[in-house]
């Protein structure tokens, strides 16, 4: 009670489930799995989709009553390929997050990234949007550490680990993707 329920890709929800969600939103009650007792809820709903819900309503693929129930403050966020200026900031965040998840933040300096690698990441079209970028950077960090560079930046005074284009996955680094980067 009193928390936030985030429903990602609500546009992919089957019609049957949409009816159930609408009922929960209207009554404020749920019946937990394995129980017959209704339970009162008090949640803030946040939903996201990359689909045009109004077009789905016109096709009968999304309930209009649910649409009006969930439509409150609307934030439209363009795809990553349309806001390339955000990519370097997201990359630096992803490097820090991956480094911390690997347990290195206290013992080794955070990796840097070469200009060439950053330029390649910035020019890619990112069909998987921010999720794909975050996963790619995490894989780059793991790859760099796996090369044996993970000891860099230790107390021995070695240079800190630096991510380069060789750490970028082949499908993103390959030359045939460059032409599609500005689609």
mmCIF file of C-alpha atoms in Angstrom:
data_model
loop_
_atom_site.group_PDB
_atom_site.id
_atom_site.type_symbol
_atom_site.label_atom_id
_atom_site.label_comp_id
_atom_site.label_asym_id
_atom_site.label_seq_id
_atom_site.Cartn_x
_atom_site.Cartn_y
_atom_site.Cartn_z
ATOM 1 C CA UNK A 1 0.000 0.000 0.000
ATOM 2 C CA UNK A 2 1.129 3.465 -0.890
ATOM 3 C CA UNK A 3 3.791 2.294 -3.358
ATOM 4 C CA UNK A 4 4.182 2.658 -7.097
ATOM 5 C CA UNK A 5 3.252 0.004 -9.635
ATOM 6 C CA UNK A 6 5.191 0.357 -12.908
ATOM 7 C CA UNK A 7 3.683 -1.452 -15.885
ATOM 8 C CA UNK A 8 6.194 -1.510 -18.719
ATOM 9 C CA UNK A 9 4.925 -2.040 -22.274
ATOM 10 C CA UNK A 10 1.281 -1.770 -21.256
ATOM 11 C CA UNK A 11 0.415 -1.709 -24.965
ATOM 12 C CA UNK A 12 1.399 -5.393 -25.146
ATOM 13 C CA UNK A 13 -1.114 -6.402 -22.464
ATOM 14 C CA UNK A 14 -3.785 -8.831 -23.756
ATOM 15 C CA UNK A 15 -7.380 -7.534 -23.770
ATOM 16 C CA UNK A 16 -8.416 -10.033 -21.095
ATOM 17 C CA UNK A 17 -5.719 -8.744 -18.755
ATOM 18 C CA UNK A 18 -6.655 -5.153 -19.583
ATOM 19 C CA UNK A 19 -10.183 -5.833 -18.280
ATOM 20 C CA UNK A 20 -8.765 -7.231 -15.049
ATOM 21 C CA UNK A 21 -6.436 -4.273 -14.603
ATOM 22 C CA UNK A 22 -9.300 -1.849 -15.206
ATOM 23 C CA UNK A 23 -11.361 -3.577 -12.529
ATOM 24 C CA UNK A 24 -8.495 -3.328 -10.042
ATOM 25 C CA UNK A 25 -7.995 0.352 -10.836
ATOM 26 C CA UNK A 26 -11.694 1.106 -10.448
ATOM 27 C CA UNK A 27 -12.346 -0.902 -7.273
ATOM 28 C CA UNK A 28 -8.930 -0.632 -5.647
ATOM 29 C CA UNK A 29 -9.078 -4.300 -4.680
ATOM 30 C CA UNK A 30 -7.115 -7.377 -5.683
ATOM 31 C CA UNK A 31 -7.408 -11.053 -4.864
ATOM 32 C CA UNK A 32 -3.986 -12.581 -4.341
ATOM 33 C CA UNK A 33 -3.137 -15.866 -6.031
ATOM 34 C CA UNK A 34 -4.264 -18.748 -3.835
ATOM 35 C CA UNK A 35 -6.727 -16.616 -1.890
ATOM 36 C CA UNK A 36 -10.400 -15.791 -2.181
ATOM 37 C CA UNK A 37 -10.229 -12.725 0.022
ATOM 38 C CA UNK A 38 -10.253 -9.327 -1.684
ATOM 39 C CA UNK A 39 -7.527 -7.013 -0.487
ATOM 40 C CA UNK A 40 -7.632 -3.220 -0.658
ATOM 41 C CA UNK A 41 -4.756 -1.558 -2.517
ATOM 42 C CA UNK A 42 -3.417 1.953 -2.584
ATOM 43 C CA UNK A 43 -0.851 2.351 -5.358
ATOM 44 C CA UNK A 44 0.289 4.981 -7.774
ATOM 45 C CA UNK A 45 0.283 3.623 -11.336
ATOM 46 C CA UNK A 46 2.972 4.472 -13.845
ATOM 47 C CA UNK A 47 2.869 2.825 -17.257
ATOM 48 C CA UNK A 48 5.017 2.937 -20.360
ATOM 49 C CA UNK A 49 4.702 1.857 -23.951
ATOM 50 C CA UNK A 50 6.301 2.466 -27.292
ATOM 51 C CA UNK A 51 2.997 1.873 -29.086
ATOM 52 C CA UNK A 52 0.341 4.307 -30.241
ATOM 53 C CA UNK A 53 -2.472 3.413 -27.837
ATOM 54 C CA UNK A 54 -5.022 5.576 -29.657
ATOM 55 C CA UNK A 55 -4.352 3.691 -32.905
ATOM 56 C CA UNK A 56 -4.673 0.425 -30.973
ATOM 57 C CA UNK A 57 -8.030 1.593 -29.593
ATOM 58 C CA UNK A 58 -9.247 2.274 -33.139
ATOM 59 C CA UNK A 59 -8.265 -1.308 -34.116
ATOM 60 C CA UNK A 60 -9.899 -2.796 -31.001
ATOM 61 C CA UNK A 61 -6.542 -3.877 -29.568
ATOM 62 C CA UNK A 62 -6.603 -1.672 -26.472
ATOM 63 C CA UNK A 63 -9.533 -0.787 -24.219
ATOM 64 C CA UNK A 64 -10.578 2.826 -24.472
ATOM 65 C CA UNK A 65 -11.894 2.878 -20.902
ATOM 66 C CA UNK A 66 -8.523 1.639 -19.612
ATOM 67 C CA UNK A 67 -6.741 4.232 -21.749
ATOM 68 C CA UNK A 68 -8.686 7.068 -20.149
ATOM 69 C CA UNK A 69 -8.187 5.533 -16.701
ATOM 70 C CA UNK A 70 -4.387 5.383 -17.036
ATOM 71 C CA UNK A 71 -3.915 8.564 -19.061
ATOM 72 C CA UNK A 72 -2.698 11.224 -16.700
ATOM 73 C CA UNK A 73 0.470 13.187 -17.064
ATOM 74 C CA UNK A 74 2.039 12.060 -20.302
ATOM 75 C CA UNK A 75 5.764 12.163 -20.982
ATOM 76 C CA UNK A 76 6.879 11.505 -24.536
ATOM 77 C CA UNK A 77 10.502 10.466 -24.759
ATOM 78 C CA UNK A 78 11.981 10.259 -28.257
ATOM 79 C CA UNK A 79 14.032 7.190 -29.161
ATOM 80 C CA UNK A 80 17.719 7.293 -28.322
ATOM 81 C CA UNK A 81 18.673 7.691 -31.998
ATOM 82 C CA UNK A 82 16.832 11.056 -31.950
ATOM 83 C CA UNK A 83 18.689 12.328 -28.884
ATOM 84 C CA UNK A 84 22.275 11.328 -29.499
ATOM 85 C CA UNK A 85 23.519 14.089 -27.200
ATOM 86 C CA UNK A 86 22.336 11.929 -24.264
ATOM 87 C CA UNK A 87 24.438 8.922 -25.267
ATOM 88 C CA UNK A 88 27.792 9.976 -23.689
ATOM 89 C CA UNK A 89 26.102 10.686 -20.343
ATOM 90 C CA UNK A 90 24.269 7.335 -20.455
ATOM 91 C CA UNK A 91 27.498 5.529 -21.390
ATOM 92 C CA UNK A 92 29.378 7.038 -18.433
ATOM 93 C CA UNK A 93 26.505 6.075 -16.124
ATOM 94 C CA UNK A 94 26.469 2.536 -17.528
ATOM 95 C CA UNK A 95 30.236 2.160 -17.046
ATOM 96 C CA UNK A 96 29.938 3.269 -13.412
ATOM 97 C CA UNK A 97 26.981 0.947 -12.829
ATOM 98 C CA UNK A 98 28.725 -2.064 -14.378
ATOM 99 C CA UNK A 99 31.932 -1.321 -12.449
ATOM 100 C CA UNK A 100 30.012 -1.152 -9.191
ATOM 101 C CA UNK A 101 28.085 -4.351 -9.941
ATOM 102 C CA UNK A 102 31.395 -6.107 -10.517
ATOM 103 C CA UNK A 103 32.575 -4.919 -7.099
ATOM 104 C CA UNK A 104 35.483 -2.819 -8.354
ATOM 105 C CA UNK A 105 34.361 0.698 -7.352
ATOM 106 C CA UNK A 106 36.349 0.757 -4.110
ATOM 107 C CA UNK A 107 39.504 -1.016 -5.272
ATOM 108 C CA UNK A 108 40.137 0.242 -8.802
ATOM 109 C CA UNK A 109 39.592 3.451 -10.748
ATOM 110 C CA UNK A 110 36.528 3.450 -12.954
ATOM 111 C CA UNK A 111 37.279 2.710 -16.618
ATOM 112 C CA UNK A 112 37.407 5.434 -19.206
ATOM 113 C CA UNK A 113 36.358 5.198 -22.836
ATOM 114 C CA UNK A 114 38.224 6.277 -25.947
ATOM 115 C CA UNK A 115 36.841 8.977 -28.207
ATOM 116 C CA UNK A 116 36.641 6.467 -31.065
ATOM 117 C CA UNK A 117 34.510 4.086 -29.013
ATOM 118 C CA UNK A 118 32.266 6.902 -27.834
ATOM 119 C CA UNK A 119 31.845 8.138 -31.404
ATOM 120 C CA UNK A 120 30.878 4.643 -32.572
ATOM 121 C CA UNK A 121 28.346 4.253 -29.773
ATOM 122 C CA UNK A 122 26.929 7.707 -30.525
ATOM 123 C CA UNK A 123 26.568 6.990 -34.248
ATOM 124 C CA UNK A 124 24.760 3.647 -33.824
ATOM 125 C CA UNK A 125 20.969 3.613 -34.389
ATOM 126 C CA UNK A 126 20.059 1.719 -31.145
ATOM 127 C CA UNK A 127 16.914 -0.186 -32.167
ATOM 128 C CA UNK A 128 16.763 -1.532 -28.593
ATOM 129 C CA UNK A 129 16.971 2.003 -27.226
ATOM 130 C CA UNK A 130 18.504 2.703 -23.787
ATOM 131 C CA UNK A 131 18.203 -0.911 -22.625
ATOM 132 C CA UNK A 132 20.370 -2.045 -25.528
ATOM 133 C CA UNK A 133 22.934 0.690 -24.858
ATOM 134 C CA UNK A 134 23.149 -0.178 -21.143
ATOM 135 C CA UNK A 135 23.574 -3.867 -21.915
ATOM 136 C CA UNK A 136 26.185 -3.131 -24.581
ATOM 137 C CA UNK A 137 28.274 -1.006 -22.221
ATOM 138 C CA UNK A 138 28.024 -3.630 -19.489
ATOM 139 C CA UNK A 139 29.247 -6.241 -21.961
ATOM 140 C CA UNK A 140 32.098 -3.928 -22.992
ATOM 141 C CA UNK A 141 33.228 -3.601 -19.378
ATOM 142 C CA UNK A 142 33.059 -7.363 -18.840
ATOM 143 C CA UNK A 143 34.959 -7.943 -22.082
ATOM 144 C CA UNK A 144 37.684 -5.475 -21.128
ATOM 145 C CA UNK A 145 38.094 -7.011 -17.678
ATOM 146 C CA UNK A 146 38.105 -10.466 -19.275
ATOM 147 C CA UNK A 147 41.063 -9.496 -21.442
ATOM 148 C CA UNK A 148 43.091 -9.269 -18.281
ATOM 149 C CA UNK A 149 42.802 -5.496 -18.100
ATOM 150 C CA UNK A 150 40.883 -5.840 -14.829
ATOM 151 C CA UNK A 151 44.048 -5.530 -12.787
ATOM 152 C CA UNK A 152 44.756 -2.107 -14.244
ATOM 153 C CA UNK A 153 44.541 0.779 -11.854
ATOM 154 C CA UNK A 154 45.626 -1.250 -8.860
ATOM 155 C CA UNK A 155 48.072 -0.101 -6.227
ATOM 156 C CA UNK A 156 50.952 -0.965 -8.565
ATOM 157 C CA UNK A 157 50.370 2.328 -10.391
ATOM 158 C CA UNK A 158 49.248 0.766 -13.677
ATOM 159 C CA UNK A 159 47.069 2.834 -15.997
ATOM 160 C CA UNK A 160 43.304 2.589 -15.521
ATOM 161 C CA UNK A 161 41.232 0.354 -17.767
ATOM 162 C CA UNK A 162 40.019 2.038 -20.962
ATOM 163 C CA UNK A 163 37.175 0.789 -23.138
ATOM 164 C CA UNK A 164 37.944 0.940 -26.839
ATOM 165 C CA UNK A 165 36.223 0.018 -30.112
ATOM 166 C CA UNK A 166 37.531 -3.557 -29.810
ATOM 167 C CA UNK A 167 35.244 -3.983 -26.787
ATOM 168 C CA UNK A 168 32.146 -2.987 -28.769
ATOM 169 C CA UNK A 169 30.146 -6.034 -29.956
ATOM 170 C CA UNK A 170 30.680 -6.910 -33.633
ATOM 171 C CA UNK A 171 27.106 -6.163 -34.730
ATOM 172 C CA UNK A 172 27.465 -2.581 -33.488
ATOM 173 C CA UNK A 173 31.075 -2.105 -34.535
ATOM 174 C CA UNK A 174 30.644 -3.544 -38.044
ATOM 175 C CA UNK A 175 30.901 -1.184 -40.991
ATOM 176 C CA UNK A 176 27.520 -2.163 -42.500
ATOM 177 C CA UNK A 177 25.759 -0.632 -39.451
ATOM 178 C CA UNK A 178 27.301 2.791 -40.003
ATOM 179 C CA UNK A 179 25.081 3.485 -43.013
ATOM 180 C CA UNK A 180 21.972 2.658 -40.966
ATOM 181 C CA UNK A 181 23.003 4.807 -38.014
ATOM 182 C CA UNK A 182 21.102 7.861 -39.170
ATOM 183 C CA UNK A 183 17.936 6.129 -40.372
#
